[in-house]
Amino acid sequence: MVDRLPEFIDPLHLAEKRAELKGKLFLSSLNRLSDILYSDSGVVNVSLSFSREERLATVAGQIYATLDLICQNCAQPLGWTVHSRFKLGLVNTIAQADRLPADCEPLLCEAGQKLPLKDIVEDELLLALPAFPKHEHPCFALEYLTDKTPADEIDKTDSTENPFALLAKLKKPGDS
Ligand SMILES: [Zn+2]
């Protein structure tokens, strides 16, 4: 067991050795993920156990991270904890992937092939995230108003009842 994670791994070789890897990756090193984060400071904790069950080499993994996603309503940070367990079956053909047990996702790799560890971790993190992250409370006043007001009514309202005027009022600091 090591604390530092290697940049590349040879999963089949590690499975023969029944190796364990444990460590952290910087979120900022995960390019696809950091694109959808409010802040990419912090780390993801990774733990991987490689083994072989009869002819199938597997990786049992756990990832744990606290992320700042971007709320899709208000564009403000949204704290999100990911604690995901997964199991990968090492295969080198699509036909093998189809025969994997139901609890295994396929990981395509050839004998002796080295894969970037961060790609595996990043794929699992992205899978664990919601498609449309948003705060549980109504965090965007305009959405709240339009929920209550059908679109055709907004068009008909005169300037004194303009929902945007109301929104401006709501947003004025210190206004009571
Ligand atoms: Zn929000």
PDB file of C-alpha atoms and ligand atoms in Angstrom:
ATOM      1  CA  MET A   1       0.000   0.000   0.000  1.00  0.00           C
ATOM      2  CA  VAL A   2       1.359   3.412  -0.932  1.00  0.00           C
ATOM      3  CA  ASP A   3       0.246   6.949  -0.218  1.00  0.00           C
ATOM      4  CA  ARG A   4       1.351   8.423  -3.495  1.00  0.00           C
ATOM      5  CA  LEU A   5      -0.677   7.399  -6.486  1.00  0.00           C
ATOM      6  CA  PRO A   6       1.202   6.574  -9.685  1.00  0.00           C
ATOM      7  CA  GLU A   7       0.340   8.606 -12.766  1.00  0.00           C
ATOM      8  CA  PHE A   8      -0.065   5.483 -14.912  1.00  0.00           C
ATOM      9  CA  ILE A   9      -1.087   1.990 -13.870  1.00  0.00           C
ATOM     10  CA  ASP A  10      -0.858  -1.423 -15.509  1.00  0.00           C
ATOM     11  CA  PRO A  11      -4.162  -2.845 -14.211  1.00  0.00           C
ATOM     12  CA  LEU A  12      -3.586  -6.469 -15.288  1.00  0.00           C
ATOM     13  CA  HIS A  13      -0.150  -6.559 -13.660  1.00  0.00           C
ATOM     14  CA  LEU A  14      -1.554  -5.021 -10.458  1.00  0.00           C
ATOM     15  CA  ALA A  15      -4.351  -7.627 -10.492  1.00  0.00           C
ATOM     16  CA  GLU A  16      -1.767 -10.459 -10.626  1.00  0.00           C
ATOM     17  CA  LYS A  17      -0.019  -8.927  -7.614  1.00  0.00           C
ATOM     18  CA  ARG A  18      -3.339  -8.350  -5.789  1.00  0.00           C
ATOM     19  CA  ALA A  19      -2.085  -4.799  -5.288  1.00  0.00           C
ATOM     20  CA  GLU A  20      -3.751  -2.014  -3.333  1.00  0.00           C
ATOM     21  CA  LEU A  21      -3.402   1.670  -4.129  1.00  0.00           C
ATOM     22  CA  LYS A  22      -4.486   4.442  -1.825  1.00  0.00           C
ATOM     23  CA  GLY A  23      -3.924   8.165  -2.083  1.00  0.00           C
ATOM     24  CA  LYS A  24      -5.218  11.520  -3.214  1.00  0.00           C
ATOM     25  CA  LEU A  25      -5.470  13.350  -6.517  1.00  0.00           C
ATOM     26  CA  PHE A  26      -5.807  17.112  -6.872  1.00  0.00           C
ATOM     27  CA  LEU A  27      -9.180  18.071  -8.343  1.00  0.00           C
ATOM     28  CA  SER A  28      -7.354  20.666 -10.450  1.00  0.00           C
ATOM     29  CA  SER A  29      -5.562  17.813 -12.267  1.00  0.00           C
ATOM     30  CA  LEU A  30      -8.899  16.447 -13.528  1.00  0.00           C
ATOM     31  CA  ASN A  31      -9.581  18.670 -16.524  1.00  0.00           C
ATOM     32  CA  ARG A  32     -13.044  17.483 -17.532  1.00  0.00           C
ATOM     33  CA  LEU A  33     -14.250  17.665 -13.933  1.00  0.00           C
ATOM     34  CA  SER A  34     -12.744  21.053 -13.121  1.00  0.00           C
ATOM     35  CA  ASP A  35     -14.674  22.537 -16.070  1.00  0.00           C
ATOM     36  CA  ILE A  36     -17.934  21.940 -14.188  1.00  0.00           C
ATOM     37  CA  LEU A  37     -16.725  22.925 -10.698  1.00  0.00           C
ATOM     38  CA  TYR A  38     -17.171  26.299  -9.043  1.00  0.00           C
ATOM     39  CA  SER A  39     -13.762  25.804  -7.451  1.00  0.00           C
ATOM     40  CA  ASP A  40     -11.242  23.097  -8.262  1.00  0.00           C
ATOM     41  CA  SER A  41      -9.310  23.388  -5.007  1.00  0.00           C
ATOM     42  CA  GLY A  42      -9.245  20.226  -2.919  1.00  0.00           C
ATOM     43  CA  VAL A  43      -8.609  16.566  -3.515  1.00  0.00           C
ATOM     44  CA  VAL A  44     -10.339  13.304  -4.243  1.00  0.00           C
ATOM     45  CA  ASN A  45      -9.423  10.380  -1.979  1.00  0.00           C
ATOM     46  CA  VAL A  46      -8.932   7.202  -3.947  1.00  0.00           C
ATOM     47  CA  SER A  47      -8.654   3.588  -2.846  1.00  0.00           C
ATOM     48  CA  LEU A  48      -8.274   0.748  -5.349  1.00  0.00           C
ATOM     49  CA  SER A  49      -7.981  -3.010  -4.740  1.00  0.00           C
ATOM     50  CA  PHE A  50      -6.842  -5.133  -7.667  1.00  0.00           C
ATOM     51  CA  SER A  51      -7.557  -8.828  -7.770  1.00  0.00           C
ATOM     52  CA  ARG A  52      -8.304 -11.795  -9.957  1.00  0.00           C
ATOM     53  CA  GLU A  53     -11.359 -13.984  -9.525  1.00  0.00           C
ATOM     54  CA  GLU A  54     -10.811 -17.060 -11.674  1.00  0.00           C
ATOM     55  CA  ARG A  55     -10.173 -15.636 -15.155  1.00  0.00           C
ATOM     56  CA  LEU A  56     -11.538 -12.184 -14.467  1.00  0.00           C
ATOM     57  CA  ALA A  57      -9.205  -9.433 -13.267  1.00  0.00           C
ATOM     58  CA  THR A  58     -11.055  -6.770 -11.302  1.00  0.00           C
ATOM     59  CA  VAL A  59     -10.558  -3.439  -9.609  1.00  0.00           C
ATOM     60  CA  ALA A  60     -12.724  -2.598  -6.614  1.00  0.00           C
ATOM     61  CA  GLY A  61     -12.595   1.123  -6.012  1.00  0.00           C
ATOM     62  CA  GLN A  62     -13.789   3.797  -3.645  1.00  0.00           C
ATOM     63  CA  ILE A  63     -13.646   7.521  -4.198  1.00  0.00           C
ATOM     64  CA  TYR A  64     -14.500  10.232  -1.729  1.00  0.00           C
ATOM     65  CA  ALA A  65     -14.541  13.958  -2.430  1.00  0.00           C
ATOM     66  CA  THR A  66     -16.279  17.137  -1.364  1.00  0.00           C
ATOM     67  CA  LEU A  67     -16.921  19.229  -4.446  1.00  0.00           C
ATOM     68  CA  ASP A  68     -18.168  22.730  -5.142  1.00  0.00           C
ATOM     69  CA  LEU A  69     -20.535  22.257  -8.067  1.00  0.00           C
ATOM     70  CA  ILE A  70     -22.250  25.170  -9.837  1.00  0.00           C
ATOM     71  CA  CYS A  71     -25.976  25.458  -9.124  1.00  0.00           C
ATOM     72  CA  GLN A  72     -27.774  25.422 -12.486  1.00  0.00           C
ATOM     73  CA  ASN A  73     -30.386  27.863 -11.182  1.00  0.00           C
ATOM     74  CA  CYS A  74     -28.352  30.604  -9.559  1.00  0.00           C
ATOM     75  CA  ALA A  75     -24.764  29.888 -10.687  1.00  0.00           C
ATOM     76  CA  GLN A  76     -23.590  29.945  -7.058  1.00  0.00           C
ATOM     77  CA  PRO A  77     -21.508  27.204  -5.409  1.00  0.00           C
ATOM     78  CA  LEU A  78     -23.304  24.067  -4.320  1.00  0.00           C
ATOM     79  CA  GLY A  79     -21.485  21.783  -1.874  1.00  0.00           C
ATOM     80  CA  TRP A  80     -21.714  18.157  -2.964  1.00  0.00           C
ATOM     81  CA  THR A  81     -20.201  15.095  -1.324  1.00  0.00           C
ATOM     82  CA  VAL A  82     -19.337  12.134  -3.506  1.00  0.00           C
ATOM     83  CA  HIS A  83     -18.720   8.788  -1.863  1.00  0.00           C
ATOM     84  CA  SER A  84     -18.817   6.218  -4.593  1.00  0.00           C
ATOM     85  CA  ARG A  85     -17.921   2.522  -4.712  1.00  0.00           C
ATOM     86  CA  PHE A  86     -17.431   0.780  -8.007  1.00  0.00           C
ATOM     87  CA  LYS A  87     -16.091  -2.429  -9.476  1.00  0.00           C
ATOM     88  CA  LEU A  88     -14.359  -2.649 -12.822  1.00  0.00           C
ATOM     89  CA  GLY A  89     -13.808  -5.816 -14.829  1.00  0.00           C
ATOM     90  CA  LEU A  90     -10.722  -5.750 -17.032  1.00  0.00           C
ATOM     91  CA  VAL A  91     -11.592  -6.777 -20.574  1.00  0.00           C
ATOM     92  CA  ASN A  92      -9.994  -6.380 -23.982  1.00  0.00           C
ATOM     93  CA  THR A  93     -12.968  -6.949 -26.245  1.00  0.00           C
ATOM     94  CA  ILE A  94     -16.571  -5.708 -26.323  1.00  0.00           C
ATOM     95  CA  ALA A  95     -17.714  -9.367 -26.301  1.00  0.00           C
ATOM     96  CA  GLN A  96     -15.900  -9.862 -22.975  1.00  0.00           C
ATOM     97  CA  ALA A  97     -17.482  -6.685 -21.648  1.00  0.00           C
ATOM     98  CA  ASP A  98     -20.936  -8.093 -22.450  1.00  0.00           C
ATOM     99  CA  ARG A  99     -20.219 -11.213 -20.375  1.00  0.00           C
ATOM    100  CA  LEU A 100     -19.194  -9.310 -17.220  1.00  0.00           C
ATOM    101  CA  PRO A 101     -21.153  -9.910 -14.005  1.00  0.00           C
ATOM    102  CA  ALA A 102     -23.873  -7.317 -13.409  1.00  0.00           C
ATOM    103  CA  ASP A 103     -21.920  -5.567 -10.627  1.00  0.00           C
ATOM    104  CA  CYS A 104     -18.912  -4.870 -12.909  1.00  0.00           C
ATOM    105  CA  GLU A 105     -18.366  -2.012 -15.308  1.00  0.00           C
ATOM    106  CA  PRO A 106     -15.962  -2.785 -18.137  1.00  0.00           C
ATOM    107  CA  LEU A 107     -12.491  -1.259 -18.265  1.00  0.00           C
ATOM    108  CA  LEU A 108     -10.886  -1.876 -21.637  1.00  0.00           C
ATOM    109  CA  CYS A 109      -7.183  -2.634 -21.460  1.00  0.00           C
ATOM    110  CA  GLU A 110      -4.634  -4.919 -23.102  1.00  0.00           C
ATOM    111  CA  ALA A 111      -1.927  -6.957 -21.365  1.00  0.00           C
ATOM    112  CA  GLY A 112       0.935  -4.646 -20.462  1.00  0.00           C
ATOM    113  CA  GLN A 113      -1.058  -1.525 -21.289  1.00  0.00           C
ATOM    114  CA  LYS A 114      -0.629   1.431 -18.960  1.00  0.00           C
ATOM    115  CA  LEU A 115      -3.644   3.627 -18.305  1.00  0.00           C
ATOM    116  CA  PRO A 116      -3.715   7.118 -16.782  1.00  0.00           C
ATOM    117  CA  LEU A 117      -5.066   6.565 -13.267  1.00  0.00           C
ATOM    118  CA  LYS A 118      -6.681   9.992 -13.175  1.00  0.00           C
ATOM    119  CA  ASP A 119      -8.880   9.137 -16.195  1.00  0.00           C
ATOM    120  CA  ILE A 120     -10.356   6.162 -14.332  1.00  0.00           C
ATOM    121  CA  VAL A 121     -10.992   8.250 -11.211  1.00  0.00           C
ATOM    122  CA  GLU A 122     -12.398  11.149 -13.221  1.00  0.00           C
ATOM    123  CA  ASP A 123     -14.828   8.882 -15.134  1.00  0.00           C
ATOM    124  CA  GLU A 124     -16.175   7.496 -11.855  1.00  0.00           C
ATOM    125  CA  LEU A 125     -16.502  10.971 -10.318  1.00  0.00           C
ATOM    126  CA  LEU A 126     -18.409  12.285 -13.339  1.00  0.00           C
ATOM    127  CA  LEU A 127     -20.742   9.261 -13.227  1.00  0.00           C
ATOM    128  CA  ALA A 128     -21.526   9.993  -9.583  1.00  0.00           C
ATOM    129  CA  LEU A 129     -22.586  13.608 -10.190  1.00  0.00           C
ATOM    130  CA  PRO A 130     -26.152  14.820 -10.788  1.00  0.00           C
ATOM    131  CA  ALA A 131     -27.009  15.877 -14.358  1.00  0.00           C
ATOM    132  CA  PHE A 132     -28.677  19.084 -13.147  1.00  0.00           C
ATOM    133  CA  PRO A 133     -27.212  20.156  -9.782  1.00  0.00           C
ATOM    134  CA  LYS A 134     -29.274  22.772  -7.959  1.00  0.00           C
ATOM    135  CA  HIS A 135     -29.961  24.041  -4.464  1.00  0.00           C
ATOM    136  CA  GLU A 136     -32.890  22.467  -2.644  1.00  0.00           C
ATOM    137  CA  HIS A 137     -34.359  25.869  -1.743  1.00  0.00           C
ATOM    138  CA  PRO A 138     -35.747  28.227  -4.442  1.00  0.00           C
ATOM    139  CA  CYS A 139     -32.451  30.062  -4.877  1.00  0.00           C
ATOM    140  CA  PHE A 140     -33.330  32.101  -7.949  1.00  0.00           C
ATOM    141  CA  ALA A 141     -36.124  34.631  -7.420  1.00  0.00           C
ATOM    142  CA  LEU A 142     -37.064  34.898 -11.100  1.00  0.00           C
ATOM    143  CA  GLU A 143     -37.627  31.155 -11.370  1.00  0.00           C
ATOM    144  CA  TYR A 144     -39.850  31.385  -8.297  1.00  0.00           C
ATOM    145  CA  LEU A 145     -41.935  34.138  -9.906  1.00  0.00           C
ATOM    146  CA  THR A 146     -42.272  32.460 -13.283  1.00  0.00           C
ATOM    147  CA  ASP A 147     -43.276  29.221 -11.546  1.00  0.00           C
ATOM    148  CA  LYS A 148     -46.231  31.109 -10.054  1.00  0.00           C
ATOM    149  CA  THR A 149     -47.012  33.223 -13.125  1.00  0.00           C
ATOM    150  CA  PRO A 150     -47.886  31.705 -16.505  1.00  0.00           C
ATOM    151  CA  ALA A 151     -45.819  33.196 -19.344  1.00  0.00           C
ATOM    152  CA  ASP A 152     -48.824  34.810 -21.117  1.00  0.00           C
ATOM    153  CA  GLU A 153     -49.753  36.707 -17.934  1.00  0.00           C
ATOM    154  CA  ILE A 154     -46.259  38.174 -17.702  1.00  0.00           C
ATOM    155  CA  ASP A 155     -46.667  39.585 -21.227  1.00  0.00           C
ATOM    156  CA  LYS A 156     -49.970  41.261 -20.367  1.00  0.00           C
ATOM    157  CA  THR A 157     -48.918  42.925 -17.119  1.00  0.00           C
ATOM    158  CA  ASP A 158     -48.423  46.687 -17.198  1.00  0.00           C
ATOM    159  CA  SER A 159     -45.308  48.452 -15.958  1.00  0.00           C
ATOM    160  CA  THR A 160     -46.486  48.745 -12.328  1.00  0.00           C
ATOM    161  CA  GLU A 161     -46.838  44.965 -12.099  1.00  0.00           C
ATOM    162  CA  ASN A 162     -43.794  44.130 -14.174  1.00  0.00           C
ATOM    163  CA  PRO A 163     -42.125  41.090 -12.560  1.00  0.00           C
ATOM    164  CA  PHE A 164     -38.711  42.486 -13.431  1.00  0.00           C
ATOM    165  CA  ALA A 165     -39.469  45.658 -11.474  1.00  0.00           C
ATOM    166  CA  LEU A 166     -40.423  43.427  -8.562  1.00  0.00           C
ATOM    167  CA  LEU A 167     -37.207  41.477  -8.958  1.00  0.00           C
ATOM    168  CA  ALA A 168     -35.180  44.714  -8.905  1.00  0.00           C
ATOM    169  CA  LYS A 169     -36.958  45.635  -5.666  1.00  0.00           C
ATOM    170  CA  LEU A 170     -36.200  42.271  -4.113  1.00  0.00           C
ATOM    171  CA  LYS A 171     -32.555  42.570  -4.999  1.00  0.00           C
ATOM    172  CA  LYS A 172     -32.043  46.053  -3.528  1.00  0.00           C
ATOM    173  CA  PRO A 173     -29.856  45.589  -0.430  1.00  0.00           C
ATOM    174  CA  GLY A 174     -31.215  46.873   2.856  1.00  0.00           C
ATOM    175  CA  ASP A 175     -34.704  47.408   1.416  1.00  0.00           C
ATOM    176  CA  SER A 176     -37.451  46.333   3.795  1.00  0.00           C
TER     177      SER A 176
HETATM  178 ZN    ZN B   1     -28.886  27.832  -6.520  1.00  0.00          ZN
END
